Amino acid sequence: MKIADKFAAKNKADDDSMVPLINVVFLMLVFFMVAGQIRKADPIPVIPPSSINDNKAATDPNVLIVVGENKEIYLDDKLISLDAIKPALENQFKQAQNKDKFWIQIKADGLIPVDMLRPIFSEIRASGLTKVSLATQLERGQQ
């Protein structure tokens, strides 16, 4: 009987040594959940052009247009053609609750020439919307 009591006491002590480890792992989990920023991924990999301007939008855009290096156009994660931009934007603007703060963000690959973006801007202008921004990334040397 005394041998069984000795093993029972040892097993109970082993469980107590796991509590600090569990606490540390839990605190690390909470830290990374709070410190990490979870963002929706783009439908295609895009590296925006560099900029020296560090202005950041205060809110998320109502519509995100992603333009890939291979001339693919995604409007809110849906592959669309250039001609479909105007009707899609008009439809989303009609459904918007706050029309005064409705804005569009274009996220284009930095290797795309400006001439390729002009038709997209023309379609946006034809839809009657004027609040448009072009996503850029801060140059590393300018921080």
XYZ file of N, CA and C in Angstrom:
429
model
N 0.798 -1.194 0.000
C 0.000 0.000 0.000
C 0.840 1.258 0.000
N 1.931 1.199 0.718
C 2.762 2.396 0.784
C 3.381 2.710 -0.577
N 3.674 1.692 -1.378
C 4.236 1.911 -2.708
C 3.198 2.606 -3.599
N 1.960 2.201 -3.541
C 0.905 2.822 -4.347
C 0.712 4.280 -3.942
N 0.769 4.574 -2.658
C 0.640 5.962 -2.200
C 1.789 6.814 -2.729
N 2.964 6.221 -2.799
C 4.128 6.953 -3.285
C 3.964 7.304 -4.774
N 3.467 6.368 -5.598
C 3.243 6.630 -7.013
C 2.100 7.619 -7.225
N 1.079 7.541 -6.425
C -0.043 8.472 -6.534
C 0.406 9.891 -6.243
N 1.258 10.076 -5.251
C 1.769 11.406 -4.921
C 2.658 11.930 -6.045
N 3.447 11.058 -6.664
C 4.327 11.473 -7.746
C 3.514 11.907 -8.965
N 2.482 11.178 -9.336
C 1.650 11.528 -10.485
C 0.924 12.851 -10.265
N 0.491 13.079 -9.045
C -0.184 14.336 -8.736
C 0.777 15.511 -8.875
N 2.006 15.351 -8.482
C 3.015 16.405 -8.596
C 3.359 16.667 -10.062
N 3.348 15.666 -10.918
C 3.632 15.844 -12.344
C 2.576 16.722 -13.010
N 1.334 16.596 -12.611
C 0.268 17.407 -13.187
C 0.438 18.874 -12.815
N 0.914 19.133 -11.623
C 1.095 20.513 -11.188
C 2.197 21.219 -11.974
N 3.183 20.500 -12.453
C 4.268 21.132 -13.200
C 3.830 21.517 -14.621
N 2.722 21.014 -15.085
C 2.211 21.357 -16.420
C 1.419 22.660 -16.423
N 0.919 23.081 -15.290
C 0.084 24.280 -15.212
C 0.826 25.530 -15.683
N 2.065 25.782 -15.244
C 2.761 26.980 -15.763
C 2.991 26.927 -17.274
N 3.275 25.749 -17.809
C 3.471 25.615 -19.248
C 2.177 25.933 -19.997
N 1.082 25.434 -19.508
C -0.218 25.716 -20.133
C -0.520 27.202 -20.060
N -0.212 27.823 -18.944
C -0.434 29.273 -18.805
C 0.389 30.060 -19.823
N 1.643 29.687 -19.992
C 2.510 30.388 -20.944
C 1.987 30.226 -22.373
N 1.621 29.028 -22.734
C 1.099 28.783 -24.083
C -0.201 29.558 -24.298
N -1.066 29.589 -23.321
C -2.311 30.334 -23.434
C -2.042 31.831 -23.591
N -1.112 32.370 -22.813
C -0.778 33.795 -22.927
C -0.178 34.121 -24.294
N 0.657 33.230 -24.825
C 1.210 33.457 -26.161
C 0.110 33.442 -27.216
N -0.843 32.542 -27.080
C -1.961 32.478 -28.010
C -2.764 33.773 -27.983
N -3.072 34.256 -26.802
C -3.821 35.502 -26.662
C -3.027 36.665 -27.239
N -1.714 36.712 -26.987
C -0.880 37.794 -27.503
C -0.918 37.828 -29.024
N -0.730 36.691 -29.678
C -0.705 36.676 -31.134
C -2.082 36.943 -31.732
N -3.130 36.580 -31.039
C -4.472 36.910 -31.533
C -4.719 38.406 -31.479
N -4.252 39.056 -30.422
C -4.470 40.492 -30.277
C -3.502 41.281 -31.145
N -2.241 40.878 -31.184
C -1.220 41.640 -31.905
C -1.284 41.421 -33.410
N -1.741 40.281 -33.838
C -1.779 39.989 -35.265
C -2.921 40.707 -35.958
N -2.703 41.007 -37.223
C -3.745 41.653 -38.006
C -4.212 40.654 -39.050
N -5.474 40.362 -39.020
C -6.031 39.399 -39.953
C -6.678 40.176 -41.084
N -6.204 39.922 -42.285
C -6.690 40.624 -43.457
C -7.130 39.621 -44.502
N -8.120 39.980 -45.268
C -8.573 39.119 -46.337
C -7.522 39.111 -47.442
N -7.206 37.959 -47.955
C -6.207 37.837 -49.003
C -6.783 38.274 -50.345
N -5.919 38.788 -51.209
C -6.332 39.175 -52.552
C -6.554 37.922 -53.388
N -7.420 38.004 -54.409
C -7.679 36.815 -55.224
C -6.472 36.392 -56.059
N -5.580 37.344 -56.379
C -4.353 37.043 -57.099
C -3.204 37.770 -56.406
N -1.991 37.262 -56.501
C -0.866 37.962 -55.858
C -0.565 39.278 -56.576
N -0.555 40.369 -55.804
C -0.330 41.706 -56.354
C 0.677 42.420 -55.466
N 1.667 43.034 -56.094
C 2.621 43.875 -55.362
C 2.377 45.302 -55.813
N 1.744 46.136 -54.966
C 1.415 47.506 -55.370
C 2.674 48.325 -55.634
N 2.527 49.409 -56.399
C 3.687 50.272 -56.650
C 4.142 50.957 -55.367
N 5.403 51.367 -55.355
C 5.961 52.044 -54.181
C 5.567 53.510 -54.171
N 5.520 54.067 -52.966
C 5.148 55.461 -52.794
C 5.903 56.019 -51.596
N 6.104 57.336 -51.586
C 6.715 57.971 -50.422
C 5.647 58.519 -49.491
N 4.394 58.458 -49.902
C 3.278 58.957 -49.108
C 2.832 57.866 -48.137
N 2.684 58.210 -46.863
C 2.315 57.232 -45.843
C 0.868 57.387 -45.397
N 0.019 58.030 -46.192
C -1.390 58.168 -45.823
C -2.077 56.820 -45.945
N -2.849 56.496 -44.933
C -3.586 55.240 -44.942
C -5.067 55.537 -44.833
N -5.852 54.748 -45.516
C -7.296 54.932 -45.471
C -7.813 54.583 -44.083
N -8.746 55.392 -43.587
C -9.289 55.168 -42.250
C -10.270 53.995 -42.231
N -10.920 53.747 -43.340
C -11.905 52.681 -43.396
C -11.597 51.764 -44.573
N -12.226 50.621 -44.559
C -12.095 49.711 -45.692
C -12.933 50.234 -46.853
N -12.478 49.988 -48.076
C -13.262 50.463 -49.225
C -14.553 49.671 -49.374
N -15.535 50.302 -50.001
C -16.777 49.598 -50.294
C -16.571 48.591 -51.421
N -15.709 48.959 -52.370
C -15.409 48.090 -53.504
C -13.898 48.028 -53.668
N -13.369 46.832 -53.846
C -11.938 46.647 -54.086
C -11.775 46.051 -55.474
N -11.038 46.769 -56.327
C -10.732 46.274 -57.667
C -9.257 45.893 -57.671
N -8.974 44.627 -57.972
C -7.605 44.131 -58.015
C -7.262 43.852 -59.472
N -6.145 44.440 -59.926
C -5.708 44.261 -61.306
C -4.367 43.546 -61.277
N -4.329 42.383 -61.918
C -3.115 41.578 -61.919
C -2.186 41.923 -63.054
N -1.001 41.363 -62.984
C 0.019 41.615 -63.996
C -0.419 41.107 -65.370
N -1.254 40.075 -65.401
C -1.709 39.490 -66.665
C -3.031 40.082 -67.137
N -3.341 41.305 -66.717
C -4.539 42.062 -67.117
C -5.836 41.446 -66.598
N -5.758 40.656 -65.533
C -6.965 40.117 -64.918
C -7.556 41.198 -64.030
N -8.885 41.326 -64.037
C -9.559 42.325 -63.210
C -10.518 41.587 -62.284
N -10.331 41.810 -60.975
C -11.208 41.218 -59.974
C -11.927 42.343 -59.253
N -13.233 42.245 -59.179
C -14.039 43.197 -58.424
C -14.616 42.429 -57.250
N -14.151 42.737 -56.051
C -14.552 42.015 -54.835
C -14.437 40.508 -55.005
N -13.254 40.055 -55.397
C -12.892 38.641 -55.533
C -13.584 37.906 -56.669
N -14.250 38.631 -57.570
C -14.894 37.985 -58.716
C -14.215 38.459 -59.989
N -13.786 37.522 -60.817
C -13.157 37.845 -62.082
C -14.203 38.448 -63.010
N -13.923 39.659 -63.517
C -14.866 40.323 -64.411
C -14.120 40.887 -65.611
N -14.892 41.269 -66.611
C -14.311 41.924 -67.784
C -14.366 43.427 -67.586
N -13.684 44.155 -68.439
C -13.650 45.614 -68.353
C -15.049 46.207 -68.545
N -15.830 45.633 -69.444
C -17.176 46.145 -69.716
C -18.147 45.911 -68.559
N -17.832 44.976 -67.676
C -18.740 44.660 -66.568
C -18.494 45.530 -65.343
N -17.466 46.371 -65.369
C -17.149 47.195 -64.200
C -18.250 48.211 -63.927
N -18.673 48.954 -64.952
C -19.666 50.014 -64.763
C -20.982 49.482 -64.196
N -21.592 48.446 -64.775
C -22.848 47.950 -64.188
C -22.691 47.413 -62.767
N -21.566 46.761 -62.503
C -21.338 46.213 -61.157
C -21.201 47.334 -60.136
N -20.486 48.401 -60.481
C -20.329 49.527 -59.559
C -21.650 50.247 -59.335
N -22.423 50.438 -60.400
C -23.731 51.091 -60.252
C -24.641 50.274 -59.344
N -24.599 48.954 -59.491
C -25.422 48.074 -58.664
C -24.993 48.148 -57.192
N -23.695 48.122 -56.939
C -23.234 48.189 -55.551
C -23.506 49.552 -54.932
N -23.439 50.613 -55.737
C -23.730 51.950 -55.211
C -25.209 52.063 -54.846
N -26.089 51.462 -55.638
C -27.527 51.483 -55.316
C -27.808 50.757 -54.008
N -27.057 49.688 -53.737
C -27.288 48.888 -52.540
C -26.585 49.448 -51.303
N -25.717 50.438 -51.482
C -24.957 50.989 -50.355
C -25.864 51.764 -49.418
N -25.625 51.627 -48.129
C -26.431 52.336 -47.141
C -25.960 53.771 -46.972
N -24.649 53.996 -46.957
C -24.104 55.333 -46.785
C -23.458 55.759 -48.096
N -24.214 56.410 -48.949
C -23.733 56.778 -50.273
C -22.690 57.896 -50.231
N -22.689 58.719 -49.186
C -21.706 59.807 -49.081
C -20.295 59.291 -48.819
N -20.182 58.160 -48.155
C -18.864 57.613 -47.822
C -18.488 56.421 -48.700
N -19.181 56.238 -49.800
C -18.911 55.136 -50.719
C -17.647 55.443 -51.511
N -16.668 54.549 -51.459
C -15.447 54.760 -52.221
C -14.880 53.450 -52.725
N -14.027 53.581 -53.736
C -13.456 52.436 -54.438
C -11.944 52.477 -54.272
N -11.350 51.320 -54.066
C -9.894 51.230 -54.026
C -9.440 50.313 -55.146
N -8.451 50.773 -55.882
C -7.853 49.971 -56.942
C -6.493 49.510 -56.443
N -6.302 48.207 -56.467
C -5.025 47.626 -56.058
C -4.442 46.955 -57.300
N -3.476 47.634 -57.901
C -2.880 47.148 -59.141
C -1.437 46.751 -58.909
N -0.977 45.801 -59.687
C 0.405 45.381 -59.601
C 1.309 46.522 -60.054
N 2.446 46.684 -59.408
C 3.360 47.773 -59.715
C 3.996 47.679 -61.082
N 3.967 46.516 -61.709
C 4.558 46.347 -63.035
C 3.606 46.718 -64.168
N 2.359 47.032 -63.837
C 1.367 47.381 -64.860
C 1.594 48.815 -65.316
N 1.634 49.050 -66.624
C 1.758 50.438 -67.087
C 0.462 51.215 -66.833
N 0.603 52.512 -66.674
C -0.548 53.370 -66.378
C -1.585 53.305 -67.494
N -1.133 53.128 -68.726
C -2.067 53.067 -69.854
C -3.072 51.937 -69.698
N -2.691 50.881 -68.998
C -3.625 49.771 -68.797
C -4.694 50.115 -67.754
N -4.387 51.025 -66.837
C -5.352 51.400 -65.809
C -6.336 52.468 -66.284
N -5.998 53.209 -67.322
C -6.882 54.284 -67.792
C -8.283 53.808 -68.157
N -8.435 52.684 -68.874
C -9.810 52.231 -69.166
C -10.610 51.888 -67.906
N -9.932 51.396 -66.879
C -10.621 51.073 -65.623
C -11.105 52.357 -64.959
N -10.240 53.376 -64.923
C -10.659 54.668 -64.371
C -11.794 55.275 -65.195
N -11.766 55.089 -66.502
C -12.843 55.610 -67.362
C -14.171 54.932 -67.051
N -14.136 53.630 -66.817
C -15.364 52.899 -66.461
C -15.908 53.368 -65.115
N -15.011 53.632 -64.182
C -15.439 54.118 -62.867
C -16.074 55.502 -63.019
N -15.442 56.368 -63.795
C -15.976 57.711 -64.015
C -17.332 57.634 -64.732
N -17.475 56.721 -65.685
C -18.747 56.567 -66.409
C -19.863 56.088 -65.489
N -19.497 55.396 -64.412
C -20.524 54.936 -63.467
C -20.990 56.066 -62.552
N -20.286 57.211 -62.583
C -20.683 58.364 -61.780
C -20.013 58.447 -60.424
N -19.100 57.556 -60.136
C -18.419 57.562 -58.836
C -17.118 58.348 -58.931
N -16.813 59.113 -57.896
C -15.631 59.980 -57.934
C -14.621 59.691 -56.826
N -14.997 58.973 -55.792
C -14.074 58.702 -54.688
C -13.337 57.396 -54.973
N -12.111 57.560 -55.497
C -11.309 56.420 -55.913
C -9.899 56.615 -55.373
N -9.283 55.541 -54.895
C -7.892 55.616 -54.461
C -7.118 54.458 -55.075
N -5.831 54.678 -55.237
C -4.938 53.665 -55.765
C -4.042 53.195 -54.630
N -4.070 51.909 -54.332
C -3.283 51.355 -53.229
C -1.799 51.342 -53.602
N -0.973 51.796 -52.665
C 0.478 51.761 -52.839
C 1.102 51.206 -51.571
N 2.395 50.930 -51.654
C 3.118 50.491 -50.466
C 4.259 51.479 -50.223
N 4.581 51.679 -48.961
C 5.619 52.622 -48.575
C 6.989 52.075 -48.965
N 7.813 52.913 -49.574
C 9.164 52.485 -49.940
C 9.934 52.173 -48.674
N 10.741 51.143 -48.701
C 11.478 50.702 -47.517
C 12.464 51.754 -47.025
N 13.102 52.486 -47.918
C 14.102 53.461 -47.517
C 13.502 54.732 -46.933
N 12.194 54.943 -47.073
C 11.548 56.175 -46.656
C 10.926 56.094 -45.270
N 11.012 54.969 -44.597
C 10.361 54.827 -43.301
C 11.093 55.586 -42.307
